[in-house]
Tab-separated table of C-alpha atoms in Angstrom:
chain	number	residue	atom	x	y	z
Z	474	UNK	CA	-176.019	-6.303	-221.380
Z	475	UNK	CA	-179.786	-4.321	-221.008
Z	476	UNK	CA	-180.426	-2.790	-224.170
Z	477	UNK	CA	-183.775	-2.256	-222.877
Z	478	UNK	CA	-184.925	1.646	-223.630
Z	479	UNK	CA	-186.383	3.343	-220.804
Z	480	UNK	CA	-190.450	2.944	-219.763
Z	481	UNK	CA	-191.247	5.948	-221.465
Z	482	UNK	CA	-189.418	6.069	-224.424
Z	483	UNK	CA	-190.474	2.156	-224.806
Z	484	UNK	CA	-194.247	3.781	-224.482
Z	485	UNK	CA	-193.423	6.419	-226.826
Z	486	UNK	CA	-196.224	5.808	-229.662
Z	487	UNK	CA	-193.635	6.199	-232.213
Z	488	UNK	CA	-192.020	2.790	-231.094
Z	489	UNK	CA	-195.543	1.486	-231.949
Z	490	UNK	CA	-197.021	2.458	-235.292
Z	491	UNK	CA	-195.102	1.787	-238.824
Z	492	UNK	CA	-194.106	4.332	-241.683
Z	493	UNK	CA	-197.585	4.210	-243.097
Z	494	UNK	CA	-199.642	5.242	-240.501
Z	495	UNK	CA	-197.400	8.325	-240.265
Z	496	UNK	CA	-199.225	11.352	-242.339
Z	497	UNK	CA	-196.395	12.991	-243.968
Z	498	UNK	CA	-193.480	11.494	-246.281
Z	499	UNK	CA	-191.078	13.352	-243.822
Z	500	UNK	CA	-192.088	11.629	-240.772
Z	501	UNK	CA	-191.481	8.345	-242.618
Z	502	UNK	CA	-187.819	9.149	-243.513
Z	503	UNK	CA	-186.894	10.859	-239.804
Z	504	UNK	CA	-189.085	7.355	-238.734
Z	505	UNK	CA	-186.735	5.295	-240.392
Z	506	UNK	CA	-183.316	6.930	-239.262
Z	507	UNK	CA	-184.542	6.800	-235.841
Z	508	UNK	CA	-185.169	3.442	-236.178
Z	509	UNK	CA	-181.785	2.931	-237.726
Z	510	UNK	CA	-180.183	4.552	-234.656
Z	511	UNK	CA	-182.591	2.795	-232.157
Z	512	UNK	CA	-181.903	-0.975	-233.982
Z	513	UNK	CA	-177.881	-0.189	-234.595
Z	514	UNK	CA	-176.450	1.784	-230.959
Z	515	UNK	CA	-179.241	0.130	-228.905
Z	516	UNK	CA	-180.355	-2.691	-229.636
Z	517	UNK	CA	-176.967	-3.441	-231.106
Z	518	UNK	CA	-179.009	-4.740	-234.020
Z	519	UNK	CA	-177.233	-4.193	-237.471
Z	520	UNK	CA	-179.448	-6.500	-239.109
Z	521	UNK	CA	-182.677	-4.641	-238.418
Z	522	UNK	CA	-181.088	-1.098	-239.172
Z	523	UNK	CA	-179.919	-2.523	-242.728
Z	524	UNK	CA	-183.762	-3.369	-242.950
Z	525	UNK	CA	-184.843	0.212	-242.296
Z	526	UNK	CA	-182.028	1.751	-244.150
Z	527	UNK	CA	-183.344	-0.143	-247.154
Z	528	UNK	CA	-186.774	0.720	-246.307
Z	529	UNK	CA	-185.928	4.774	-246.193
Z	530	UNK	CA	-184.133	4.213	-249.992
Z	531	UNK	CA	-187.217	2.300	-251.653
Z	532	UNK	CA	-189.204	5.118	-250.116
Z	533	UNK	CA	-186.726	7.589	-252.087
Z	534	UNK	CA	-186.826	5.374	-254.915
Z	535	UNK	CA	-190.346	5.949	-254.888
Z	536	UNK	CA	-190.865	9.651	-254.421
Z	537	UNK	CA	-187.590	10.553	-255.915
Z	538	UNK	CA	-188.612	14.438	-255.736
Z	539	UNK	CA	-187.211	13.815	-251.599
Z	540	UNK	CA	-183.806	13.462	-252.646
Z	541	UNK	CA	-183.650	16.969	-253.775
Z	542	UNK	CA	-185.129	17.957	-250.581
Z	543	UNK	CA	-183.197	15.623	-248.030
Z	544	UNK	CA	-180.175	14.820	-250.155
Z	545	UNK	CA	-178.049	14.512	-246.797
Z	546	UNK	CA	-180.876	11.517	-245.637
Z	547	UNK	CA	-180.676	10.058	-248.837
Z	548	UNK	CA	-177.030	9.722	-249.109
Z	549	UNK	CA	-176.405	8.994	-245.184
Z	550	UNK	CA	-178.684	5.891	-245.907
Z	551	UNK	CA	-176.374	4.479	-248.469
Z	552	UNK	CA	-173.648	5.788	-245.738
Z	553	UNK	CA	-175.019	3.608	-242.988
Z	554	UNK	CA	-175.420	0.577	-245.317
Z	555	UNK	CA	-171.447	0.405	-246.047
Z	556	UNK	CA	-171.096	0.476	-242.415
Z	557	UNK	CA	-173.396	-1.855	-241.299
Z	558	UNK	CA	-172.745	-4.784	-243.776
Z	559	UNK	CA	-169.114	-3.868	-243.194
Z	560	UNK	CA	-169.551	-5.194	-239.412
Z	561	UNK	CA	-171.266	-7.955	-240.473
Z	562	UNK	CA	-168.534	-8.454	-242.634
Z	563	UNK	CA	-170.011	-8.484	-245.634
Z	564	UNK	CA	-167.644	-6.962	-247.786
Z	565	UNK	CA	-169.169	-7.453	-251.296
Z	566	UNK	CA	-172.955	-6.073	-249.902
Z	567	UNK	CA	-170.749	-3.168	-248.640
Z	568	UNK	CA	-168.851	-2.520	-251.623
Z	569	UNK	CA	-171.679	-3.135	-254.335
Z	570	UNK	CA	-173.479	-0.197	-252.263
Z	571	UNK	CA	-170.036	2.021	-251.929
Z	572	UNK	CA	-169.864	1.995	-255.580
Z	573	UNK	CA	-174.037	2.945	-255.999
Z	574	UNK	CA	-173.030	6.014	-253.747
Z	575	UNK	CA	-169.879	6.720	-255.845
Z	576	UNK	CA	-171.979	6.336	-258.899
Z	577	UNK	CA	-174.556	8.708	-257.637
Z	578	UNK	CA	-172.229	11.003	-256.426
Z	579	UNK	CA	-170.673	11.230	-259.762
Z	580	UNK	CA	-173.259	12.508	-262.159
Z	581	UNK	CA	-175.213	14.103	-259.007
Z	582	UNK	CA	-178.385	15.786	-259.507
Z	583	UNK	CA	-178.124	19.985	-259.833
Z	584	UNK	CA	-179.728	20.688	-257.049
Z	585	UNK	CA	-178.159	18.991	-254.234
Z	586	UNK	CA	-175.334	21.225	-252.573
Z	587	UNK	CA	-172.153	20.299	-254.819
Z	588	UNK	CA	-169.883	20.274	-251.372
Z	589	UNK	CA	-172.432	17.791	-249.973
Z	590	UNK	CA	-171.791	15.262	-252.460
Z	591	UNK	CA	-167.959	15.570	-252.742
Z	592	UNK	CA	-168.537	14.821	-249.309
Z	593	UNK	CA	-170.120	11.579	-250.092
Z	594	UNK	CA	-168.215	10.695	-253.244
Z	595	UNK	CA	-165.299	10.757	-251.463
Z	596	UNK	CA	-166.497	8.477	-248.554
Z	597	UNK	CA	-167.931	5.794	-251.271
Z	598	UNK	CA	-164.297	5.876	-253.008
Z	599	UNK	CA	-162.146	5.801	-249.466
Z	600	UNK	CA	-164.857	3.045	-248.460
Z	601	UNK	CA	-164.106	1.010	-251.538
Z	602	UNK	CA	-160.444	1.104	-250.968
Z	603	UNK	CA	-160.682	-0.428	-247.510
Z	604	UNK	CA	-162.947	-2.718	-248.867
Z	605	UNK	CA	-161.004	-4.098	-251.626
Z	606	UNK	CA	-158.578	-5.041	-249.065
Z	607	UNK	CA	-161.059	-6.787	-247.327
Z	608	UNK	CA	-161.705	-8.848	-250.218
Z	609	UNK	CA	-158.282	-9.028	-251.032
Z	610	UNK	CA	-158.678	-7.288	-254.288
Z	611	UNK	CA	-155.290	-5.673	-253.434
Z	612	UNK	CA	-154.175	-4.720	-257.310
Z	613	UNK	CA	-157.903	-2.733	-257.513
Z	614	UNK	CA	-157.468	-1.247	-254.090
Z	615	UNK	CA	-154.249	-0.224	-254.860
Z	616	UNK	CA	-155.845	1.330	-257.742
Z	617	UNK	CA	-158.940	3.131	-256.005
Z	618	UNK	CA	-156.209	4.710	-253.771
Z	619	UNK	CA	-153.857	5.815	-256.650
Z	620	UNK	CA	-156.885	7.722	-257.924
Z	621	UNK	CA	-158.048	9.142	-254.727
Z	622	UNK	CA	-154.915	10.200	-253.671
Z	623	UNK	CA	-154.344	12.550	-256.434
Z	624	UNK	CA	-156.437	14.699	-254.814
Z	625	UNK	CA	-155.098	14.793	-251.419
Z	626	UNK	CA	-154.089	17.990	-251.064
Z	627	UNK	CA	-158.114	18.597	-250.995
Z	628	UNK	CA	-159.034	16.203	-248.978
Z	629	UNK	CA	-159.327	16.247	-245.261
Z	630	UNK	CA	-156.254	14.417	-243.509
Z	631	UNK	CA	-157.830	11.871	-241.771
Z	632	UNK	CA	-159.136	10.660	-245.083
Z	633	UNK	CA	-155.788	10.740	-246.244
Z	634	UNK	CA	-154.381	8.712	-243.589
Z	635	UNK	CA	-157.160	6.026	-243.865
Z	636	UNK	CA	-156.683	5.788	-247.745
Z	637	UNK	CA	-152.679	5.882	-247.122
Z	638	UNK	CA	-152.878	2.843	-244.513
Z	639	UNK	CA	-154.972	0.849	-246.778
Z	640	UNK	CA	-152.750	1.776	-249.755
Z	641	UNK	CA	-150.089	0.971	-248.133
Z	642	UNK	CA	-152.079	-2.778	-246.965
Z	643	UNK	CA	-152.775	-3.645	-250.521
Z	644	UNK	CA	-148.985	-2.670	-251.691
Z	645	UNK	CA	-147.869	-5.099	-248.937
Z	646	UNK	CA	-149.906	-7.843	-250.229
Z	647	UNK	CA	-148.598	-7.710	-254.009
């Protein structure tokens, strides 16, 4: 399969320079999650998009005045890590970071949008669920779900379906 970008976006100078040559602390985060997209949908590349996912979060970690002002980045980075160690199936790298995004989501910061990180506190706890199967943890997954699905009548239905199936997973397996 050719992976191979086209001439001119291969020539782009973009492709060709690294975070710190960039001028601004914004162009090194959008750098990173195009590099994340380019590594993980072309390249087919998990690996290297963990590697700039973890990048973009040190980079938060380090000017932590950005996660007020990209709180969606910030959060889709620790998004994009459950997923990608998930299809490299590593379930405990996944989960470990499922529960830093709950955790963060829980106590989160004033001001980031409060509907942004129910968004993402949900995710990290549906995440975990699935994962805990995956581990066969089933009596904790059962668990996660139990909590989760108290709040279903908020939640959007596919997430309810996805927490349901693996529910009903970890029930079968006790």
């Amino acid at each position: 399969e050719n992976t191979a970008l086209p001439p001119m976006i291969e020539q782009n100078p973009l492709f060709n320079t690294t975070p710190e040559k960039l001028k601004s602390n914004m162009a090194r985060i959008l750098w990173h999650e195009m590099m994340n997209y380019y590594c993980y949908h072309v390249k087919q590349d998990p690996e290297s998009a963990i590697g700039h996912n973890m990048a973009k979060l040190q980079f938060f970690k380090k000017h932590p005045q950005l996660i007020i002002s990209r709180p969606n980045s910030y959060y889709m980075s620790m998004s994009y890590l459950v997923n990608h160690y998930t299809r490299l199936g590593k379930y405990k790298q996944a989960l470990q970071i499922a529960e830093r995004l709950e955790a963060e989501t829980s106590e989160p910061l004033k001001e980031v949008p409060l509907n942004l990180v129910k968004h993402f506190n949900l995710a990290a706890r549906c995440e975990q669920a699935i994962l805990l199967c995956h581990e066969q943890k089933f009596a904790a997954a059962i668990k996660k779900a139990e909590t989760i699905l108290t709040e279903k009548e908020k939640m959007p239905t596919g997430h309810v379906i996805l927490t349901l199936h693996f529910y009903s997973v970890a029930l079968f397996h006790t």
